């Protein structure tokens, strides 16, 4: 109790934050297949990651998923959406659209558990593919090709990512162009 209890709580918080940053870094530096193995072998890691993620995003002036929500609300609710790396399904629960939710672990019953590099959807079956702070694996090309496969012709890819994650944004955009995506707005 008392001061030692408070100290202990503070130390535990620090450890959880450190563990979140460590797992986050792992996710951005391994392939999506390795990420899937990581969370399968250590389900605790996923929950620690998500608590840390929610805390971090909560400190930002705006949560990017809310931008995606606003974007979809301005468009017909008939558009079918695939949410790659959906987390707690904030997107699906905030719009009227049909949203296919994919993640490595199910935080909600809406989630289809799978690796985003291989989602159980037919070719050309969705209008909008979303990666909101979820474009993580080193096998980006494979992941974006998967988004391309499930998107209808003329469909929309929405990416929200932390700017510092990009070493060279122009190179990234031209790689996207080679995968068949035209940049409409940045
Ligand atoms: N899009 C949500 C959650 C972002 S956190 C939001 O904006 O609130 C990033 C999510 O991507 C995590 O839930 C993580 O588990 C998921 N993720 C990372 N790699 C993945 C993979 N290979 N396949 C599926 N989901 C993955």
PDB file of C-alpha atoms and ligand atoms in Angstrom:
ATOM      1  CA  UNK A   1       0.000   0.000   0.000  1.00  0.00           C
ATOM      2  CA  UNK A   2       0.856   3.697   0.202  1.00  0.00           C
ATOM      3  CA  UNK A   3       3.956   4.986  -1.518  1.00  0.00           C
ATOM      4  CA  UNK A   4       5.431   1.620  -2.414  1.00  0.00           C
ATOM      5  CA  UNK A   5       2.127   0.615  -4.009  1.00  0.00           C
ATOM      6  CA  UNK A   6       2.060   3.788  -6.114  1.00  0.00           C
ATOM      7  CA  UNK A   7       5.665   3.235  -7.138  1.00  0.00           C
ATOM      8  CA  UNK A   8       4.866  -0.301  -8.147  1.00  0.00           C
ATOM      9  CA  UNK A   9       1.915   0.834 -10.288  1.00  0.00           C
ATOM     10  CA  UNK A  10       4.137   3.437 -11.979  1.00  0.00           C
ATOM     11  CA  UNK A  11       6.871   0.907 -12.664  1.00  0.00           C
ATOM     12  CA  UNK A  12       4.348  -1.543 -14.111  1.00  0.00           C
ATOM     13  CA  UNK A  13       2.992   1.170 -16.407  1.00  0.00           C
ATOM     14  CA  UNK A  14       6.525   1.938 -17.604  1.00  0.00           C
ATOM     15  CA  UNK A  15       7.182  -1.730 -18.285  1.00  0.00           C
ATOM     16  CA  UNK A  16       3.943  -2.077 -20.242  1.00  0.00           C
ATOM     17  CA  UNK A  17       4.786   1.009 -22.331  1.00  0.00           C
ATOM     18  CA  UNK A  18       8.239  -0.375 -23.038  1.00  0.00           C
ATOM     19  CA  UNK A  19       6.764  -3.714 -24.012  1.00  0.00           C
ATOM     20  CA  UNK A  20       4.282  -1.992 -26.337  1.00  0.00           C
ATOM     21  CA  UNK A  21       7.083  -0.069 -28.077  1.00  0.00           C
ATOM     22  CA  UNK A  22       9.108  -3.249 -28.391  1.00  0.00           C
ATOM     23  CA  UNK A  23       6.238  -5.266 -29.912  1.00  0.00           C
ATOM     24  CA  UNK A  24       5.317  -2.345 -32.208  1.00  0.00           C
ATOM     25  CA  UNK A  25       8.898  -2.206 -33.471  1.00  0.00           C
ATOM     26  CA  UNK A  26       8.885  -5.986 -33.965  1.00  0.00           C
ATOM     27  CA  UNK A  27       5.716  -5.741 -36.062  1.00  0.00           C
ATOM     28  CA  UNK A  28       7.244  -3.075 -38.309  1.00  0.00           C
ATOM     29  CA  UNK A  29      10.472  -5.025 -38.789  1.00  0.00           C
ATOM     30  CA  UNK A  30       9.238  -8.571 -39.378  1.00  0.00           C
ATOM     31  CA  UNK A  31       7.131 -10.142 -42.097  1.00  0.00           C
ATOM     32  CA  UNK A  32       3.393 -10.507 -41.604  1.00  0.00           C
ATOM     33  CA  UNK A  33       3.892 -14.287 -41.332  1.00  0.00           C
ATOM     34  CA  UNK A  34       6.351 -13.764 -38.465  1.00  0.00           C
ATOM     35  CA  UNK A  35       3.910 -11.345 -36.808  1.00  0.00           C
ATOM     36  CA  UNK A  36       1.239 -14.035 -36.996  1.00  0.00           C
ATOM     37  CA  UNK A  37       3.608 -16.506 -35.319  1.00  0.00           C
ATOM     38  CA  UNK A  38       4.549 -13.962 -32.651  1.00  0.00           C
ATOM     39  CA  UNK A  39       0.959 -13.405 -31.540  1.00  0.00           C
ATOM     40  CA  UNK A  40       0.081 -17.099 -31.796  1.00  0.00           C
ATOM     41  CA  UNK A  41       2.973 -18.065 -29.543  1.00  0.00           C
ATOM     42  CA  UNK A  42       2.338 -15.216 -27.080  1.00  0.00           C
ATOM     43  CA  UNK A  43      -1.312 -14.119 -26.913  1.00  0.00           C
ATOM     44  CA  UNK A  44      -0.457 -11.789 -23.988  1.00  0.00           C
ATOM     45  CA  UNK A  45       1.708  -9.782 -26.362  1.00  0.00           C
ATOM     46  CA  UNK A  46      -1.342  -8.879 -28.428  1.00  0.00           C
ATOM     47  CA  UNK A  47      -3.283  -7.531 -25.457  1.00  0.00           C
ATOM     48  CA  UNK A  48      -0.296  -5.574 -24.174  1.00  0.00           C
ATOM     49  CA  UNK A  49       0.186  -4.216 -27.671  1.00  0.00           C
ATOM     50  CA  UNK A  50      -3.423  -3.094 -27.901  1.00  0.00           C
ATOM     51  CA  UNK A  51      -3.489  -1.378 -24.525  1.00  0.00           C
ATOM     52  CA  UNK A  52      -0.337   0.504 -25.496  1.00  0.00           C
ATOM     53  CA  UNK A  53      -1.719   1.330 -28.932  1.00  0.00           C
ATOM     54  CA  UNK A  54      -4.953   2.759 -27.491  1.00  0.00           C
ATOM     55  CA  UNK A  55      -3.012   4.839 -24.967  1.00  0.00           C
ATOM     56  CA  UNK A  56      -0.663   6.222 -27.625  1.00  0.00           C
ATOM     57  CA  UNK A  57      -3.391   7.119 -30.117  1.00  0.00           C
ATOM     58  CA  UNK A  58      -5.416   8.651 -27.293  1.00  0.00           C
ATOM     59  CA  UNK A  59      -2.663  11.247 -26.838  1.00  0.00           C
ATOM     60  CA  UNK A  60      -2.687  12.342 -30.485  1.00  0.00           C
ATOM     61  CA  UNK A  61      -4.741  15.375 -31.557  1.00  0.00           C
ATOM     62  CA  UNK A  62      -6.656  13.120 -33.924  1.00  0.00           C
ATOM     63  CA  UNK A  63      -7.092   9.381 -34.257  1.00  0.00           C
ATOM     64  CA  UNK A  64      -6.673   8.576 -37.971  1.00  0.00           C
ATOM     65  CA  UNK A  65      -9.413   5.951 -37.855  1.00  0.00           C
ATOM     66  CA  UNK A  66     -11.840   8.862 -37.343  1.00  0.00           C
ATOM     67  CA  UNK A  67     -10.679  10.351 -40.657  1.00  0.00           C
ATOM     68  CA  UNK A  68     -11.482   7.039 -42.339  1.00  0.00           C
ATOM     69  CA  UNK A  69     -14.894   7.053 -40.639  1.00  0.00           C
ATOM     70  CA  UNK A  70     -15.590  10.591 -41.930  1.00  0.00           C
ATOM     71  CA  UNK A  71     -14.436   9.616 -45.436  1.00  0.00           C
ATOM     72  CA  UNK A  72     -16.830   6.653 -45.531  1.00  0.00           C
ATOM     73  CA  UNK A  73     -19.754   8.586 -44.084  1.00  0.00           C
ATOM     74  CA  UNK A  74     -19.501  11.030 -46.987  1.00  0.00           C
ATOM     75  CA  UNK A  75     -19.869   8.185 -49.453  1.00  0.00           C
ATOM     76  CA  UNK A  76     -22.602   5.655 -50.165  1.00  0.00           C
ATOM     77  CA  UNK A  77     -23.137   3.150 -47.362  1.00  0.00           C
ATOM     78  CA  UNK A  78     -23.416   0.474 -50.055  1.00  0.00           C
ATOM     79  CA  UNK A  79     -19.624   0.495 -50.524  1.00  0.00           C
ATOM     80  CA  UNK A  80     -18.077  -2.724 -49.220  1.00  0.00           C
ATOM     81  CA  UNK A  81     -14.976  -2.245 -47.088  1.00  0.00           C
ATOM     82  CA  UNK A  82     -12.059  -4.469 -46.056  1.00  0.00           C
ATOM     83  CA  UNK A  83     -10.278  -3.313 -42.894  1.00  0.00           C
ATOM     84  CA  UNK A  84      -6.780  -4.820 -42.841  1.00  0.00           C
ATOM     85  CA  UNK A  85      -5.478  -4.894 -39.254  1.00  0.00           C
ATOM     86  CA  UNK A  86      -8.802  -3.767 -37.793  1.00  0.00           C
ATOM     87  CA  UNK A  87      -7.789  -3.850 -34.101  1.00  0.00           C
ATOM     88  CA  UNK A  88     -10.887  -3.287 -31.974  1.00  0.00           C
ATOM     89  CA  UNK A  89     -13.136  -2.735 -35.047  1.00  0.00           C
ATOM     90  CA  UNK A  90     -13.705   0.962 -34.369  1.00  0.00           C
ATOM     91  CA  UNK A  91     -14.231   1.413 -38.108  1.00  0.00           C
ATOM     92  CA  UNK A  92     -16.835  -1.345 -38.499  1.00  0.00           C
ATOM     93  CA  UNK A  93     -18.758  -0.120 -35.482  1.00  0.00           C
ATOM     94  CA  UNK A  94     -18.781   3.501 -36.694  1.00  0.00           C
ATOM     95  CA  UNK A  95     -20.166   3.172 -40.229  1.00  0.00           C
ATOM     96  CA  UNK A  96     -23.191   1.580 -41.896  1.00  0.00           C
ATOM     97  CA  UNK A  97     -21.125  -0.077 -44.621  1.00  0.00           C
ATOM     98  CA  UNK A  98     -20.444  -3.789 -44.754  1.00  0.00           C
ATOM     99  CA  UNK A  99     -16.913  -4.000 -43.288  1.00  0.00           C
ATOM    100  CA  UNK A 100     -14.805  -7.170 -43.438  1.00  0.00           C
ATOM    101  CA  UNK A 101     -12.531  -7.021 -40.387  1.00  0.00           C
ATOM    102  CA  UNK A 102      -9.169  -8.791 -40.448  1.00  0.00           C
ATOM    103  CA  UNK A 103      -6.605  -9.106 -37.684  1.00  0.00           C
ATOM    104  CA  UNK A 104      -4.197 -11.605 -36.174  1.00  0.00           C
ATOM    105  CA  UNK A 105      -6.224 -11.933 -32.962  1.00  0.00           C
ATOM    106  CA  UNK A 106      -9.929 -11.310 -32.419  1.00  0.00           C
ATOM    107  CA  UNK A 107     -10.615  -8.422 -30.048  1.00  0.00           C
ATOM    108  CA  UNK A 108     -14.235  -8.594 -31.179  1.00  0.00           C
ATOM    109  CA  UNK A 109     -16.468 -11.319 -32.626  1.00  0.00           C
ATOM    110  CA  UNK A 110     -16.569  -9.355 -35.893  1.00  0.00           C
ATOM    111  CA  UNK A 111     -12.914 -10.138 -36.578  1.00  0.00           C
ATOM    112  CA  UNK A 112     -11.832 -12.790 -39.055  1.00  0.00           C
ATOM    113  CA  UNK A 113      -8.489 -14.017 -37.751  1.00  0.00           C
ATOM    114  CA  UNK A 114      -5.938 -14.177 -40.561  1.00  0.00           C
ATOM    115  CA  UNK A 115      -2.723 -12.724 -41.866  1.00  0.00           C
ATOM    116  CA  UNK A 116      -3.493  -9.627 -43.922  1.00  0.00           C
ATOM    117  CA  UNK A 117      -1.254 -10.977 -46.680  1.00  0.00           C
ATOM    118  CA  UNK A 118      -3.868 -13.650 -47.326  1.00  0.00           C
ATOM    119  CA  UNK A 119      -7.461 -12.732 -46.553  1.00  0.00           C
ATOM    120  CA  UNK A 120     -10.437 -15.012 -47.219  1.00  0.00           C
ATOM    121  CA  UNK A 121     -12.141 -12.752 -49.777  1.00  0.00           C
ATOM    122  CA  UNK A 122     -12.756 -13.293 -53.447  1.00  0.00           C
ATOM    123  CA  UNK A 123     -11.019 -11.247 -56.116  1.00  0.00           C
ATOM    124  CA  UNK A 124     -12.603  -7.851 -56.855  1.00  0.00           C
ATOM    125  CA  UNK A 125     -15.036  -8.130 -53.966  1.00  0.00           C
ATOM    126  CA  UNK A 126     -14.591  -4.826 -52.111  1.00  0.00           C
ATOM    127  CA  UNK A 127     -14.823  -1.128 -52.973  1.00  0.00           C
ATOM    128  CA  UNK A 128     -12.509   0.212 -50.276  1.00  0.00           C
ATOM    129  CA  UNK A 129      -9.447  -1.356 -48.629  1.00  0.00           C
ATOM    130  CA  UNK A 130      -8.257   0.293 -45.422  1.00  0.00           C
ATOM    131  CA  UNK A 131      -4.903   0.064 -43.643  1.00  0.00           C
ATOM    132  CA  UNK A 132      -5.171   2.383 -40.672  1.00  0.00           C
ATOM    133  CA  UNK A 133      -1.858   2.329 -38.775  1.00  0.00           C
ATOM    134  CA  UNK A 134      -1.657  -1.284 -39.830  1.00  0.00           C
ATOM    135  CA  UNK A 135       0.691  -1.361 -42.813  1.00  0.00           C
ATOM    136  CA  UNK A 136       3.288  -3.123 -40.731  1.00  0.00           C
ATOM    137  CA  UNK A 137       4.943  -6.178 -42.249  1.00  0.00           C
ATOM    138  CA  UNK A 138       8.186  -6.009 -44.199  1.00  0.00           C
ATOM    139  CA  UNK A 139       6.420  -7.942 -46.985  1.00  0.00           C
ATOM    140  CA  UNK A 140       4.569  -4.761 -47.968  1.00  0.00           C
ATOM    141  CA  UNK A 141       4.453  -5.695 -51.611  1.00  0.00           C
ATOM    142  CA  UNK A 142       2.671  -8.973 -50.898  1.00  0.00           C
ATOM    143  CA  UNK A 143       0.227  -7.209 -48.554  1.00  0.00           C
ATOM    144  CA  UNK A 144      -0.585  -4.462 -51.047  1.00  0.00           C
ATOM    145  CA  UNK A 145      -0.956  -6.985 -53.863  1.00  0.00           C
ATOM    146  CA  UNK A 146      -3.509  -8.742 -51.675  1.00  0.00           C
ATOM    147  CA  UNK A 147      -5.393  -5.451 -51.256  1.00  0.00           C
ATOM    148  CA  UNK A 148      -5.225  -5.007 -55.024  1.00  0.00           C
ATOM    149  CA  UNK A 149      -6.591  -8.518 -55.586  1.00  0.00           C
ATOM    150  CA  UNK A 150      -9.677  -8.018 -53.401  1.00  0.00           C
ATOM    151  CA  UNK A 151     -10.376  -4.480 -54.649  1.00  0.00           C
ATOM    152  CA  UNK A 152     -12.743  -3.958 -57.535  1.00  0.00           C
ATOM    153  CA  UNK A 153     -11.445  -2.104 -60.584  1.00  0.00           C
ATOM    154  CA  UNK A 154     -11.445   1.566 -59.655  1.00  0.00           C
ATOM    155  CA  UNK A 155     -11.721   0.746 -55.946  1.00  0.00           C
ATOM    156  CA  UNK A 156     -10.037   2.834 -53.289  1.00  0.00           C
ATOM    157  CA  UNK A 157      -7.054   2.070 -51.083  1.00  0.00           C
ATOM    158  CA  UNK A 158      -6.887   4.180 -47.918  1.00  0.00           C
ATOM    159  CA  UNK A 159      -3.591   4.233 -46.041  1.00  0.00           C
ATOM    160  CA  UNK A 160      -2.979   6.005 -42.740  1.00  0.00           C
ATOM    161  CA  UNK A 161       0.529   5.704 -41.406  1.00  0.00           C
ATOM    162  CA  UNK A 162       2.928   7.617 -39.206  1.00  0.00           C
ATOM    163  CA  UNK A 163       5.025   9.899 -41.450  1.00  0.00           C
ATOM    164  CA  UNK A 164       8.312   8.918 -39.794  1.00  0.00           C
ATOM    165  CA  UNK A 165       7.735   5.321 -40.894  1.00  0.00           C
ATOM    166  CA  UNK A 166       8.460   6.324 -44.479  1.00  0.00           C
ATOM    167  CA  UNK A 167      12.102   6.437 -45.458  1.00  0.00           C
ATOM    168  CA  UNK A 168      11.225   7.822 -48.887  1.00  0.00           C
ATOM    169  CA  UNK A 169       7.601   8.731 -49.507  1.00  0.00           C
ATOM    170  CA  UNK A 170       8.107   9.375 -53.231  1.00  0.00           C
ATOM    171  CA  UNK A 171       9.670   5.956 -53.720  1.00  0.00           C
ATOM    172  CA  UNK A 172       6.767   4.447 -51.788  1.00  0.00           C
ATOM    173  CA  UNK A 173       4.207   6.216 -53.987  1.00  0.00           C
ATOM    174  CA  UNK A 174       5.932   5.148 -57.185  1.00  0.00           C
ATOM    175  CA  UNK A 175       6.041   1.556 -55.918  1.00  0.00           C
ATOM    176  CA  UNK A 176       2.292   1.837 -55.286  1.00  0.00           C
ATOM    177  CA  UNK A 177       1.860   3.102 -58.835  1.00  0.00           C
ATOM    178  CA  UNK A 178       3.736   0.066 -60.144  1.00  0.00           C
ATOM    179  CA  UNK A 179       1.284  -2.117 -58.200  1.00  0.00           C
ATOM    180  CA  UNK A 180      -1.543  -0.429 -60.091  1.00  0.00           C
ATOM    181  CA  UNK A 181      -2.634   2.277 -57.618  1.00  0.00           C
ATOM    182  CA  UNK A 182      -3.003   5.860 -58.776  1.00  0.00           C
ATOM    183  CA  UNK A 183      -2.431   8.449 -56.047  1.00  0.00           C
ATOM    184  CA  UNK A 184      -5.596  10.556 -55.807  1.00  0.00           C
ATOM    185  CA  UNK A 185      -4.746  12.450 -52.665  1.00  0.00           C
ATOM    186  CA  UNK A 186      -1.976  12.509 -50.100  1.00  0.00           C
TER     187      UNK A 186
HETATM  188  N1  LIG B   1      -6.752  -0.185 -37.656  1.00  0.00           N
HETATM  189  C1  LIG B   1      -6.957  -0.155 -36.222  1.00  0.00           C
HETATM  190  C2  LIG B   1      -5.853  -0.871 -35.432  1.00  0.00           C
HETATM  191  C3  LIG B   1      -4.428  -0.434 -35.732  1.00  0.00           C
HETATM  192  S1  LIG B   1      -3.233  -1.284 -34.723  1.00  0.00           S
HETATM  193  C4  LIG B   1      -7.098   1.271 -35.762  1.00  0.00           C
HETATM  194  O1  LIG B   1      -6.701   2.183 -36.469  1.00  0.00           O
HETATM  195  O2  LIG B   1      -7.606   1.475 -34.659  1.00  0.00           O
HETATM  196  C5  LIG B   1      -2.523  -2.336 -35.957  1.00  0.00           C
HETATM  197  C6  LIG B   1      -3.268  -3.657 -36.085  1.00  0.00           C
HETATM  198  O3  LIG B   1      -2.738  -4.379 -37.186  1.00  0.00           O
HETATM  199  C7  LIG B   1      -3.104  -4.539 -34.849  1.00  0.00           C
HETATM  200  O4  LIG B   1      -4.357  -4.914 -34.364  1.00  0.00           O
HETATM  201  C8  LIG B   1      -2.301  -5.712 -35.379  1.00  0.00           C
HETATM  202  O5  LIG B   1      -2.610  -6.923 -34.741  1.00  0.00           O
HETATM  203  C9  LIG B   1      -2.711  -5.721 -36.839  1.00  0.00           C
HETATM  204  N2  LIG B   1      -1.782  -6.468 -37.673  1.00  0.00           N
HETATM  205  C10 LIG B   1      -0.435  -6.338 -37.742  1.00  0.00           C
HETATM  206  N3  LIG B   1       0.084  -7.214 -38.605  1.00  0.00           N
HETATM  207  C11 LIG B   1      -0.955  -7.926 -39.102  1.00  0.00           C
HETATM  208  C12 LIG B   1      -1.064  -9.000 -40.048  1.00  0.00           C
HETATM  209  N4  LIG B   1       0.015  -9.523 -40.624  1.00  0.00           N
HETATM  210  N5  LIG B   1      -2.278  -9.485 -40.344  1.00  0.00           N
HETATM  211  C13 LIG B   1      -3.393  -8.967 -39.749  1.00  0.00           C
HETATM  212  N6  LIG B   1      -3.352  -7.963 -38.846  1.00  0.00           N
HETATM  213  C14 LIG B   1      -2.145  -7.457 -38.520  1.00  0.00           C
END
